[in-house]
CSV table of C-alpha atoms in Angstrom, one decimal:
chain,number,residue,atom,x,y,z
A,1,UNK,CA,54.2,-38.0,-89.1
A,2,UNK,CA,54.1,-34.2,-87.9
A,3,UNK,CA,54.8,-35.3,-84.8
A,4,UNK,CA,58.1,-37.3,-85.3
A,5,UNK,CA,59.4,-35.0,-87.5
A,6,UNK,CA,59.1,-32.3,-84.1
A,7,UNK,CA,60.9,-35.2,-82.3
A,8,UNK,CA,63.7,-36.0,-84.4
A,9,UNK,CA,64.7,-31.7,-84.1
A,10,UNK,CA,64.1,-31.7,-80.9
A,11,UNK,CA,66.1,-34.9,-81.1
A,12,UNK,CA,69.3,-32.5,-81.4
A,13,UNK,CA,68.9,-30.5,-78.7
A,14,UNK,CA,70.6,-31.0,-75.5
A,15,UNK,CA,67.5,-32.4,-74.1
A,16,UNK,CA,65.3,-34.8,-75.9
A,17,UNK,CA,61.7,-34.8,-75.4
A,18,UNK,CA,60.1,-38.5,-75.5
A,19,UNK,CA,57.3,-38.6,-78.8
A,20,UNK,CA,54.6,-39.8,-76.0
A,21,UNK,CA,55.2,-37.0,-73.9
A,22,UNK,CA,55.3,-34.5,-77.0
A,23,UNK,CA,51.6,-36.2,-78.2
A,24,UNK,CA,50.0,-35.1,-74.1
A,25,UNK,CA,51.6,-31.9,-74.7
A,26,UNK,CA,50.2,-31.6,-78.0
A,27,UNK,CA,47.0,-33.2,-76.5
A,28,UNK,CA,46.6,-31.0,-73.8
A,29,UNK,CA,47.3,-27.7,-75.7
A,30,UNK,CA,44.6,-28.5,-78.1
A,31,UNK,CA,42.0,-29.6,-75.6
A,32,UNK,CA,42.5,-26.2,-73.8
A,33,UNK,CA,41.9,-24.6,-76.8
A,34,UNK,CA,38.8,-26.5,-78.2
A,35,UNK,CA,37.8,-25.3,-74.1
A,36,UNK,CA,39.0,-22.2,-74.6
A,37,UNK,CA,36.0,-19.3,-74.5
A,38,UNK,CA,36.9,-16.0,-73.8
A,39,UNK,CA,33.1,-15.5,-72.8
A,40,UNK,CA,33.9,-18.4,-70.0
A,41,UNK,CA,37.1,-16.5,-69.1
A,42,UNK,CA,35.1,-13.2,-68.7
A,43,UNK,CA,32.6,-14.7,-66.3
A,44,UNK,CA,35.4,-16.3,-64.1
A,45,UNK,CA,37.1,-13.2,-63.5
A,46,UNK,CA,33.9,-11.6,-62.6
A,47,UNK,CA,32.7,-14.5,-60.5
A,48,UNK,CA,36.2,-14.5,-58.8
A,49,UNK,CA,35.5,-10.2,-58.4
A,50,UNK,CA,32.4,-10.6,-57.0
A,51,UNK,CA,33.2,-14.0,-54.4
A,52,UNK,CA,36.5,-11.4,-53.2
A,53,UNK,CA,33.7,-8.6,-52.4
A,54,UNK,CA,31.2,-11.4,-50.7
A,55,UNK,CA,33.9,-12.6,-48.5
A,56,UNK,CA,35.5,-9.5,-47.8
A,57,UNK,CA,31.8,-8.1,-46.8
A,58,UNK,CA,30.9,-11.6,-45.1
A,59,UNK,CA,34.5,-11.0,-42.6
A,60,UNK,CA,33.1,-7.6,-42.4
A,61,UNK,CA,29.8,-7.9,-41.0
A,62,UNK,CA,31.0,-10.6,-38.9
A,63,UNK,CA,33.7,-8.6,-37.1
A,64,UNK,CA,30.9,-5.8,-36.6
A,65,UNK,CA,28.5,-8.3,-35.1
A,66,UNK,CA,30.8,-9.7,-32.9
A,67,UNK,CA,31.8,-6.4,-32.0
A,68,UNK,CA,28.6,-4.6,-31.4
A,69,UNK,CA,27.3,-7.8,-29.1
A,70,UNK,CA,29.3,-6.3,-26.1
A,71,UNK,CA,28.6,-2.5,-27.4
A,72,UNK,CA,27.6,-0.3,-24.5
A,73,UNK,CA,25.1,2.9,-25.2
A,74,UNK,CA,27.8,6.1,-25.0
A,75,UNK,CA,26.4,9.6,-24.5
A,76,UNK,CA,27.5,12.0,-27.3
A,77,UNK,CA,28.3,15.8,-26.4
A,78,UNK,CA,25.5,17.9,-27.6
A,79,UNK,CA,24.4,21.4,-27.1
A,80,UNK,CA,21.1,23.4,-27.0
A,81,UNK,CA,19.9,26.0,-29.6
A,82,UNK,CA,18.0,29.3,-29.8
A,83,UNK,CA,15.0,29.4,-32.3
A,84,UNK,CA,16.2,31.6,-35.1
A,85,UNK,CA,14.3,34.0,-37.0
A,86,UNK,CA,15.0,33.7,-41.0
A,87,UNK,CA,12.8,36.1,-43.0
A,88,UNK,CA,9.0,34.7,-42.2
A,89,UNK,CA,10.4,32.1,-40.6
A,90,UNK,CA,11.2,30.6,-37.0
A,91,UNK,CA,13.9,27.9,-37.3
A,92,UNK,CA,15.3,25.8,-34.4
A,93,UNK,CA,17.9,22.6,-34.6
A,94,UNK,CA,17.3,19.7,-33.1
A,95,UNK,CA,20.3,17.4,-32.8
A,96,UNK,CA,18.9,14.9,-30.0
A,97,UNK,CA,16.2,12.5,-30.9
A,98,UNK,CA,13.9,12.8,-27.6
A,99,UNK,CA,14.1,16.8,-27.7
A,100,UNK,CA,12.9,16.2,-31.3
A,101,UNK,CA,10.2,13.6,-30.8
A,102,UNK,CA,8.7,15.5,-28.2
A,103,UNK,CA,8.6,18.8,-30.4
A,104,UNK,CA,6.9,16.7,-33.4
A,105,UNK,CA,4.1,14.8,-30.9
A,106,UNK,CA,3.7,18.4,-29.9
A,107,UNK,CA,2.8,19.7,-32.9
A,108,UNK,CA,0.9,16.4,-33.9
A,109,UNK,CA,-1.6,17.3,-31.1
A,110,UNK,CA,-1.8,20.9,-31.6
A,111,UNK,CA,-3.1,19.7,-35.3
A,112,UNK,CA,-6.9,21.0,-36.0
A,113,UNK,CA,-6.7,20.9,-39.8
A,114,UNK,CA,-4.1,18.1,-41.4
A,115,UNK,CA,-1.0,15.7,-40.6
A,116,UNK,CA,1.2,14.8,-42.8
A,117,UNK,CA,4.4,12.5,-41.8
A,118,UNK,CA,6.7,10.5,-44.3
A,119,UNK,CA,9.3,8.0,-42.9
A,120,UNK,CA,12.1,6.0,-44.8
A,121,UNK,CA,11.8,3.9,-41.3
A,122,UNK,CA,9.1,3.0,-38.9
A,123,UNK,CA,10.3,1.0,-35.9
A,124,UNK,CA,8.0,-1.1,-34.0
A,125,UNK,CA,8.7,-0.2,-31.2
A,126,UNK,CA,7.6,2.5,-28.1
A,127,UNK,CA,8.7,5.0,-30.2
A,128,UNK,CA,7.0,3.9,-33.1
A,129,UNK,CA,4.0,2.9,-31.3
A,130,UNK,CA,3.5,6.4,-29.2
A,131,UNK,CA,3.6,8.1,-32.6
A,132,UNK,CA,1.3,6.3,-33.7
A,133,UNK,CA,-1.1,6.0,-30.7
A,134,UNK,CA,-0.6,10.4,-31.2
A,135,UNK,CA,-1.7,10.5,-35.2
A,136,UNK,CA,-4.8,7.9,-34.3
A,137,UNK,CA,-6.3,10.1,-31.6
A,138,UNK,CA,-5.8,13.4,-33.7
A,139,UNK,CA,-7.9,11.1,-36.7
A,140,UNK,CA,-10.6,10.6,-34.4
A,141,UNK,CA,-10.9,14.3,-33.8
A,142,UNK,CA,-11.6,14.8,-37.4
A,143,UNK,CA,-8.1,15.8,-38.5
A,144,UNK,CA,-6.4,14.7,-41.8
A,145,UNK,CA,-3.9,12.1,-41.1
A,146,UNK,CA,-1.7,11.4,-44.0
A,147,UNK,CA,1.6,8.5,-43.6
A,148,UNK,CA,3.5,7.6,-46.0
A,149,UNK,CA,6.4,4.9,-45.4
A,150,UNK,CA,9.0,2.9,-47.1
A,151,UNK,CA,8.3,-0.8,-48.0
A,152,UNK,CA,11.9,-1.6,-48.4
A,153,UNK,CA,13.1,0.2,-45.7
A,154,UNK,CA,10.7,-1.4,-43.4
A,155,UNK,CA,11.0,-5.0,-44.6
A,156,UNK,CA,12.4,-6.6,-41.1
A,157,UNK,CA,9.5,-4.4,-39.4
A,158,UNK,CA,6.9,-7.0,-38.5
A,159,UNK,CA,3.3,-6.5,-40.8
A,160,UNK,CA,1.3,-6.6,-38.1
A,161,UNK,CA,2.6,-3.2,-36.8
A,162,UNK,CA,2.3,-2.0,-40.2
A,163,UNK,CA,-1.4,-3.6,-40.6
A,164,UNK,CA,-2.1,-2.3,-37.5
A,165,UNK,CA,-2.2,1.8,-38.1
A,166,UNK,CA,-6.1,3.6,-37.5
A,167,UNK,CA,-8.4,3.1,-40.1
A,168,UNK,CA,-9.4,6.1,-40.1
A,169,UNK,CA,-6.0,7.2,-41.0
A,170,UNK,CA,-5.0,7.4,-44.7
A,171,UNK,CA,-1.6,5.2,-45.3
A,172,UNK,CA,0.9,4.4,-48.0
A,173,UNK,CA,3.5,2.0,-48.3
A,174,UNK,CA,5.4,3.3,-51.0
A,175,UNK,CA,6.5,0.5,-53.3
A,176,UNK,CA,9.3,0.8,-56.1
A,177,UNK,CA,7.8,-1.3,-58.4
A,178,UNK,CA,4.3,-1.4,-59.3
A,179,UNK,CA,3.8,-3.5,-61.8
A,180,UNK,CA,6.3,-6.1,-63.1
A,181,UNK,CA,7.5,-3.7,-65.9
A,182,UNK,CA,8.4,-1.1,-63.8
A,183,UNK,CA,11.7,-3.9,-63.1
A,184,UNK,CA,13.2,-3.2,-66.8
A,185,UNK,CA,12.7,0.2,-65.7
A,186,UNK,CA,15.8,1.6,-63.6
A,187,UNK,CA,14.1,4.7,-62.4
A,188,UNK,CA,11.7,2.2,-60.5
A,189,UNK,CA,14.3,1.4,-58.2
A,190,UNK,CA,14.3,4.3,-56.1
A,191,UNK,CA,13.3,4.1,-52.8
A,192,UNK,CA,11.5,6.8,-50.6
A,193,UNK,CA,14.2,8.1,-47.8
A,194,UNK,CA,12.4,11.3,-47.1
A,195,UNK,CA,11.6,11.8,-43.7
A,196,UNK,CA,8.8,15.0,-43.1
A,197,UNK,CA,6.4,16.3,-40.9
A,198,UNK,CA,4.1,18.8,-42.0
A,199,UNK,CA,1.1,20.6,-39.5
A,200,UNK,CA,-1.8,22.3,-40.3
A,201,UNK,CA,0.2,23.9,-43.4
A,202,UNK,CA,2.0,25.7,-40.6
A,203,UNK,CA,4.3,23.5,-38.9
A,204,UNK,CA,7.1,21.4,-40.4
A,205,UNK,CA,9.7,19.2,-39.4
A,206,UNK,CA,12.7,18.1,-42.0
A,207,UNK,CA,16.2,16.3,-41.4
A,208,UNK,CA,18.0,12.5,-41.0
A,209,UNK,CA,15.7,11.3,-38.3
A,210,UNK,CA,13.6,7.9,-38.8
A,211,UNK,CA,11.2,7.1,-36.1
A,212,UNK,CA,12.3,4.6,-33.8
A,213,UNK,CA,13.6,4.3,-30.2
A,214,UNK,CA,16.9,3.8,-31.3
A,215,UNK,CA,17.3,7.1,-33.1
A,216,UNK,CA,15.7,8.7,-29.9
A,217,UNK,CA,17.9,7.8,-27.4
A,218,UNK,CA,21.8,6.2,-29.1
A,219,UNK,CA,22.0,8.1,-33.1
A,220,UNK,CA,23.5,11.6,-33.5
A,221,UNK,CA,21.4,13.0,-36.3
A,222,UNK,CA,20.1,16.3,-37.6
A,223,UNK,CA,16.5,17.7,-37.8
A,224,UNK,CA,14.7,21.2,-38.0
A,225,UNK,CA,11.5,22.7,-37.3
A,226,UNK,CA,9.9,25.3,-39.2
A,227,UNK,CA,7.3,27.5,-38.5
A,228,UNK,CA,5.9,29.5,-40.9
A,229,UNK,CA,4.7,30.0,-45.0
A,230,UNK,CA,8.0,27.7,-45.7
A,231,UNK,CA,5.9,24.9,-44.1
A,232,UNK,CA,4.1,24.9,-47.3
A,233,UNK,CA,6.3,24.5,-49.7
A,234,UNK,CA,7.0,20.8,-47.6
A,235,UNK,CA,3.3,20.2,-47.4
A,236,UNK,CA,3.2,21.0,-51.5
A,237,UNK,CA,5.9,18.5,-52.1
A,238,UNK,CA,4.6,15.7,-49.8
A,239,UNK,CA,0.9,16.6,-51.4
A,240,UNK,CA,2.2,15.9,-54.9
A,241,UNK,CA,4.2,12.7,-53.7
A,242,UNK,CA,1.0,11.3,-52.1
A,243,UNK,CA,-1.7,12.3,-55.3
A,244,UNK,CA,1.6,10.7,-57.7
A,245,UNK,CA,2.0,6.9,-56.3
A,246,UNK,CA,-1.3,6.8,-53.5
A,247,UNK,CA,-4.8,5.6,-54.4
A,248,UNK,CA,-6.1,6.9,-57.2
A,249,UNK,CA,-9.4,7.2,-55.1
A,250,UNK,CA,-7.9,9.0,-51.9
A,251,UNK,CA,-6.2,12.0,-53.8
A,252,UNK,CA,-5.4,15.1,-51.3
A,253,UNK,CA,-7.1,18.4,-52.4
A,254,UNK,CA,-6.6,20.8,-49.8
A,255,UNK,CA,-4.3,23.6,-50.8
A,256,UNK,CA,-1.4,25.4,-48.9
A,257,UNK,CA,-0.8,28.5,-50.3
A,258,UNK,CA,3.0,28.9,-51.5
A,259,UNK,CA,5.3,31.2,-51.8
A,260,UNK,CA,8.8,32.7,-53.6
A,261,UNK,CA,11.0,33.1,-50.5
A,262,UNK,CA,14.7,33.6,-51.5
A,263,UNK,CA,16.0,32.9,-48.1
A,264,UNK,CA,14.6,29.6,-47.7
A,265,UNK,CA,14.9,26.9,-50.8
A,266,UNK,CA,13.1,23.8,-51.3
A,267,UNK,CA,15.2,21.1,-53.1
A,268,UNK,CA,13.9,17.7,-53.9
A,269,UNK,CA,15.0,14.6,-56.0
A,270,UNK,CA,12.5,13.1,-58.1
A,271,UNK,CA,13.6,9.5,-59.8
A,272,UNK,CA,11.3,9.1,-62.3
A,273,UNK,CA,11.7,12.6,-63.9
A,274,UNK,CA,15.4,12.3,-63.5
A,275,UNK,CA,16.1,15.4,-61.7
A,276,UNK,CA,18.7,15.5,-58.9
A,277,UNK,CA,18.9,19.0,-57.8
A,278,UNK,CA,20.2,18.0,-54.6
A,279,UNK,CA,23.5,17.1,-55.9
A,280,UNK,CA,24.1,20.4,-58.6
A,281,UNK,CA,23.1,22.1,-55.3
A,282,UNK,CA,26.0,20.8,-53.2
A,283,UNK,CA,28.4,21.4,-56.1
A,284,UNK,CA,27.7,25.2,-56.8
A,285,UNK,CA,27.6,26.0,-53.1
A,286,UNK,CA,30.9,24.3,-53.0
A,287,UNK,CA,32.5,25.8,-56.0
A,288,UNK,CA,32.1,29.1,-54.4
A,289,UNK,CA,33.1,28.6,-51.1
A,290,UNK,CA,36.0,31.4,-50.2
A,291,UNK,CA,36.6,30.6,-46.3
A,292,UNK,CA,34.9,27.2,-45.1
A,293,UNK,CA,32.8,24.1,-45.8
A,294,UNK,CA,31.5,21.8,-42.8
A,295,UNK,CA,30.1,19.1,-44.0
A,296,UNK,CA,28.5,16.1,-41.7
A,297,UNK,CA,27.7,13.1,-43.7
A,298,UNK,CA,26.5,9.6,-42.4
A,299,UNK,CA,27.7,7.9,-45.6
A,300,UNK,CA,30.2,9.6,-47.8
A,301,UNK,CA,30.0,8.0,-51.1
A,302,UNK,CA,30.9,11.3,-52.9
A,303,UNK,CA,30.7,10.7,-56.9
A,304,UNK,CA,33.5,12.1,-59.4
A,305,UNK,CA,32.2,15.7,-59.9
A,306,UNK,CA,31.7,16.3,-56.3
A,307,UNK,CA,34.6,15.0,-54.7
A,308,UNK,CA,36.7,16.9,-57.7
A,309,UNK,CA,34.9,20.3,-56.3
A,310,UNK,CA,35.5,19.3,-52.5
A,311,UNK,CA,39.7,19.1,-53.4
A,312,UNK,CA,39.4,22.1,-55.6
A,313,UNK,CA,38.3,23.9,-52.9
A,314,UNK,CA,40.8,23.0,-50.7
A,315,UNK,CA,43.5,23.0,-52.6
A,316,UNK,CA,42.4,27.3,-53.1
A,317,UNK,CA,42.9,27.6,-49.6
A,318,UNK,CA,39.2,27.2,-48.1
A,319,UNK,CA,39.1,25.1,-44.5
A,320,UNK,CA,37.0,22.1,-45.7
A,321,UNK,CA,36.3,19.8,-42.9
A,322,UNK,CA,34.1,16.3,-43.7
A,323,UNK,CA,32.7,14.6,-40.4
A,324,UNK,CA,31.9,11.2,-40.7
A,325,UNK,CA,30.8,8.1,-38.1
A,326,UNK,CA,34.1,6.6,-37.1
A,327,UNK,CA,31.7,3.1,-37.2
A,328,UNK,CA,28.4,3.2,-38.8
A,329,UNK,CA,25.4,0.7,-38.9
A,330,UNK,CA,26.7,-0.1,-42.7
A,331,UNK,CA,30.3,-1.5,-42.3
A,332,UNK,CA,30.7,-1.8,-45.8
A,333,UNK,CA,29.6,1.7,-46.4
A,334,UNK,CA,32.9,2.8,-44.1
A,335,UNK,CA,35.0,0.9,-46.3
A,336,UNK,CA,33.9,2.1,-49.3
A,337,UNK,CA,34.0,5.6,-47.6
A,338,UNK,CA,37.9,4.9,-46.6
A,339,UNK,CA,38.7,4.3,-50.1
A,340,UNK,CA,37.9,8.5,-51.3
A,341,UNK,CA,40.1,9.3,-47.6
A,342,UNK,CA,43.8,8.9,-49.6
A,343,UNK,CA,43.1,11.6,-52.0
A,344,UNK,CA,40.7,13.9,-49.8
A,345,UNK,CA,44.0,14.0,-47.2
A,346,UNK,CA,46.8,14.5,-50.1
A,347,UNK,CA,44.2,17.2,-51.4
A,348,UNK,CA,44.2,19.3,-47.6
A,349,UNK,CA,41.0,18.4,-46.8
A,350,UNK,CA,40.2,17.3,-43.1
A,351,UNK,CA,38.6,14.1,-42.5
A,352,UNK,CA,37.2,14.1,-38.9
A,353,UNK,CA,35.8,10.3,-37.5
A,354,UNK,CA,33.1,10.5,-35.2
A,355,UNK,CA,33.2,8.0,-32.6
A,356,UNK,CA,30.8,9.1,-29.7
A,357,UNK,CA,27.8,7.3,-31.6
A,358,UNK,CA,25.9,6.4,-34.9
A,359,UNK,CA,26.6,9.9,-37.0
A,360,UNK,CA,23.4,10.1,-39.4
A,361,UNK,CA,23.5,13.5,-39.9
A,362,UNK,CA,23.3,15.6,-43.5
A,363,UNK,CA,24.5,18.8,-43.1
A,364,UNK,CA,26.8,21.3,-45.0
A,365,UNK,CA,27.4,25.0,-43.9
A,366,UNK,CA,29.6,27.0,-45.9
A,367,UNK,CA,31.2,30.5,-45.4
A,368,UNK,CA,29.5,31.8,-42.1
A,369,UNK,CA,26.1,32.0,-44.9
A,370,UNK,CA,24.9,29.3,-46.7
A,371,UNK,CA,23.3,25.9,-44.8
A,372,UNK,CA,21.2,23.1,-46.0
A,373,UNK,CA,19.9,20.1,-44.2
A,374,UNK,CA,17.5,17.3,-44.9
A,375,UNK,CA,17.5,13.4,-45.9
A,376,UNK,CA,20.4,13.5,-48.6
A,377,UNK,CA,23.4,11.4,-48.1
A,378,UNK,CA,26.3,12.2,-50.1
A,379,UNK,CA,26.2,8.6,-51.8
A,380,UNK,CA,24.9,7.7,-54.8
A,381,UNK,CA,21.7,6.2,-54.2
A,382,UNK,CA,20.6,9.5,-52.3
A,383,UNK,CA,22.4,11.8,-55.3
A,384,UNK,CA,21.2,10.1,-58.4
A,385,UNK,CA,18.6,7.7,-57.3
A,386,UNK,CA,16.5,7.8,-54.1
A,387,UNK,CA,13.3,10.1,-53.4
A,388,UNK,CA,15.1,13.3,-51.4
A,389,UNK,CA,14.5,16.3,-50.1
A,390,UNK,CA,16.7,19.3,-48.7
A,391,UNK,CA,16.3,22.9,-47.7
A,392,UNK,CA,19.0,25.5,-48.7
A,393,UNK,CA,19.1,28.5,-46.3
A,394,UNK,CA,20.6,31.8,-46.6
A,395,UNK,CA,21.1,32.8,-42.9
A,396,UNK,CA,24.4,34.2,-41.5
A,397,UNK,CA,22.5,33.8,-38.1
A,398,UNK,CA,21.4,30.2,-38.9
A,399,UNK,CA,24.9,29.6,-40.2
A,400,UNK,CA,26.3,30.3,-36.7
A,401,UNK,CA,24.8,27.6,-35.0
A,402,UNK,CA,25.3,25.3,-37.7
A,403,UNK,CA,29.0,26.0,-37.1
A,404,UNK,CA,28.7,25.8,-33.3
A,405,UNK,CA,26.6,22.7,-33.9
A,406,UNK,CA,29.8,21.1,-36.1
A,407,UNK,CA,32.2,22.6,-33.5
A,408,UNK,CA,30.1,20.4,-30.8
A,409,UNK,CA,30.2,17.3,-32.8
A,410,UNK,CA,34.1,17.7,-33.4
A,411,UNK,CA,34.9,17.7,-30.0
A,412,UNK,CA,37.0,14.6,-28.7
A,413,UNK,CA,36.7,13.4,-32.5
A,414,UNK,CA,40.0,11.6,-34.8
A,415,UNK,CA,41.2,13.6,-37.5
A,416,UNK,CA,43.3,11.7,-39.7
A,417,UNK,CA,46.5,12.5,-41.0
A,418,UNK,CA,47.8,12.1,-44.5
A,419,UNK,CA,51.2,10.2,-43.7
A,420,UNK,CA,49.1,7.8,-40.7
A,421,UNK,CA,46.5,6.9,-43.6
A,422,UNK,CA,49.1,6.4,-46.3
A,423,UNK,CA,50.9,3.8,-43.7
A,424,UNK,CA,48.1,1.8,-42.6
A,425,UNK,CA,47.9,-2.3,-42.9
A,426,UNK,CA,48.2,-3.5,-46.3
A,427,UNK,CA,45.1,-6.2,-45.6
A,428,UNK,CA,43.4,-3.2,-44.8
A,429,UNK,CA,44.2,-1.1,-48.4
A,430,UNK,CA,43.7,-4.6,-49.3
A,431,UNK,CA,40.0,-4.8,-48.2
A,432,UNK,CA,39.2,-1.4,-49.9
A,433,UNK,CA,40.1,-2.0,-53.0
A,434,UNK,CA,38.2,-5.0,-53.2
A,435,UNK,CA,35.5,-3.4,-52.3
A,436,UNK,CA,35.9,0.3,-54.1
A,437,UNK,CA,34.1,-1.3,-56.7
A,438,UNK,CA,30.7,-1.7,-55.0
A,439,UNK,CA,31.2,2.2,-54.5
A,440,UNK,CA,28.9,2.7,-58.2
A,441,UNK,CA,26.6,0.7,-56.1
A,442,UNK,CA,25.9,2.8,-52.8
């Protein structure tokens, strides 16, 4: 009856609409509502999110494999630097990977008391395998050999390279989780992406550099040697990471004595307390920066607070200049890096690509004074999550060749300009936004 009565007013319209195609109407509207769940229309837009950022990804990686299969080994510019004397201290850069594996095996066979190394990555490989072949000769002189690498960031290493280290060497493969509780547990998630060497108490080594041939020989990175009471300071904070997640019944007990040294600062991230002084670091160096920040980063993931302080500064008149890989080994990371570019430009601050090879360096210098370098990325899994650990100097000699280090690695580079950036492809804004998301993620 309801239904003819809608026909017959519709009936005196200028077009009439048949009863039985007013009933499938009426039919259809109420099916979709009895199907109707807002719960269903939630998960749909996420599942269509998320199948955009798979695909997106999935060209990605594609492109980049397709690309890198014809990739020929380039030589990157690169200069040599003076030991520098910083208080107690004798610091020297190391921005090529053989110059700084032969310094570390060096050390490792000048050891007569302990050895202690800590990699995010352990290739199998000769690089790998010489390191190792070093640490097991020094075990069987008597010397404490202490390794400590990543489970996840090994996974694609084969385990009989892994199974394969000296007995007589003590080794840790640090995993997240220990128990299946820890996975309701965020702070579990961390991963360890320090990479250390510490000799004899003495003798340490700290920067971006995994062990591998590949970082040897093809990856621009950053590390520094230290020799002196700093050294123990590194050897305190690996000691403490070992006797926290090793064996209960291989606990270290030898003692480094430390020391208060206000030129050279010790700054680590530690997950499960939830500190992530790396990060306030960065931010109060930043905020009072008067003349210049260089900043080298492999992945520049910056989050809110930082990235505000970064255009703050520029925008008061100081030269900030961020140096980035052009191409890294993470294509996604790049594209979630491109999507902070836009308002880093429009802000005055320079955004240099570096396209001689892999960039993996973490580095800042600011003012002709202040300098850190170690493992951080300026992402957040390295700010907020990840097992880190950075020094802070207070050089104005050290500074120097940090800057002449940064001039080096600019040469030849592409600095991108605001109007260029603002005009490129629209696939390619496209490709960011669809992906800026995942930037919570990284």
């Amino acid at each position: 009856m309801k239904i003819q009565k809608i026909g017959m007013k519709i009936q005196g319209q200028r077009r009439s609409i048949p009863i039985k195609k007013l009933q499938m109407y009426i039919s259809f509207w109420e099916r979709w509502q009895k199907n109707f769940s807002a719960t269903k229309l939630l998960r749909n837009i996420i599942l269509g999110i998320f199948s955009a950022q798979f695909l997106t990804a999935a060209i990605l990686l594609t492109i980049t494999a397709i690309r890198d299969r014809n990739k020929k080994q380039r030589k990157f510019p690169s200069i040599e630097l003076k030991e520098v004397q910083v208080g107690a201290n004798r610091l020297q850069l190391y921005s090529y990977g053989k110059d700084l594996y032969k310094a570390m095996l060096g050390a490792i066979d000048q050891a007569r008391e302990s050895i202690y190394i800590e990699s995010y990555i352990w290739k199998d490989d000769e690089a790998g395998w010489d390191f190792k072949a070093h640490l097991a000769r020094k075990a069987a002189e008597g010397v404490e050999v202490y390794v400590i690498f990543d489970m996840i960031g090994n996974l694609v290493v084969p385990h009989k390279f892994k199974a394969s280290f000296d007995p007589a060497i003590h080794l840790m493969e640090y995993q997240a989780f220990g128990s299946y509780r820890h996975i309701v547990d965020p702070r579990r998630y961390a991963l360890d992406h320090r990479k250390l060497l510490v000799v004899d108490g003495k003798t340490s080594f700290i920067g971006g550099y995994n062990i591998g041939s590949l970082y040897a020989n093809s990856w621009r990175d950053t590390h520094l040697r230290i020799q002196g009471p700093a050294s123990a300071e590194i050897a305190r904070s690996f000691i403490d990471f070992w006797n926290r997640f090793g064996p209960k019944n291989d606990q270290i007990t030898r003692h480094y004595q430390r020391r208060f040294d206000p030129l050279i600062n010790l700054h680590g991230n530690d997950a499960l307390l939830l500190t992530f002084p790396i990060r306030d670091m960065y931010i109060e160096a930043i905020s009072r920066a008067e003349h210049s920040i260089y900043l080298s980063n492999a992945y520049f993931v910056p989050d809110g607070t930082l990235l505000d302080s970064l255009k703050a500064a520029a925008q008061r008149g100081v030269d900030v200049r961020i140096l980035v890989p052009w191409t890294s080994n993470h294509v996604v990371a790049d594209w979630i890096s491109h999507s902070y570019f836009s308002e880093c430009l429009d802000a005055g601050i320079h955004i240099l690509g570096y396209r001689h090879a892999m960039l993996h360096a973490k580095t800042c210098t600011i003012d002709g004074q202040w300098s850190t370098i170690g493992t951080a990325n300026l992402d957040r899994l390295s700010s907020i999550g990840n097992y880190e650990i950075n020094l802070e100097i207070y050089s104005a000699e050290f500074a120097q060749q940090m800057e002449r280090l940064f001039a080096c690695d600019t040469e030849g580079v592409i600095e991108l300009s605001a109007e260029e950036w603002h005009h490129r492809p629209w696939y390619t804004k496209l490709s960011e936004h669809i992906l800026a998301p995942l930037r919570f993620m990284m």
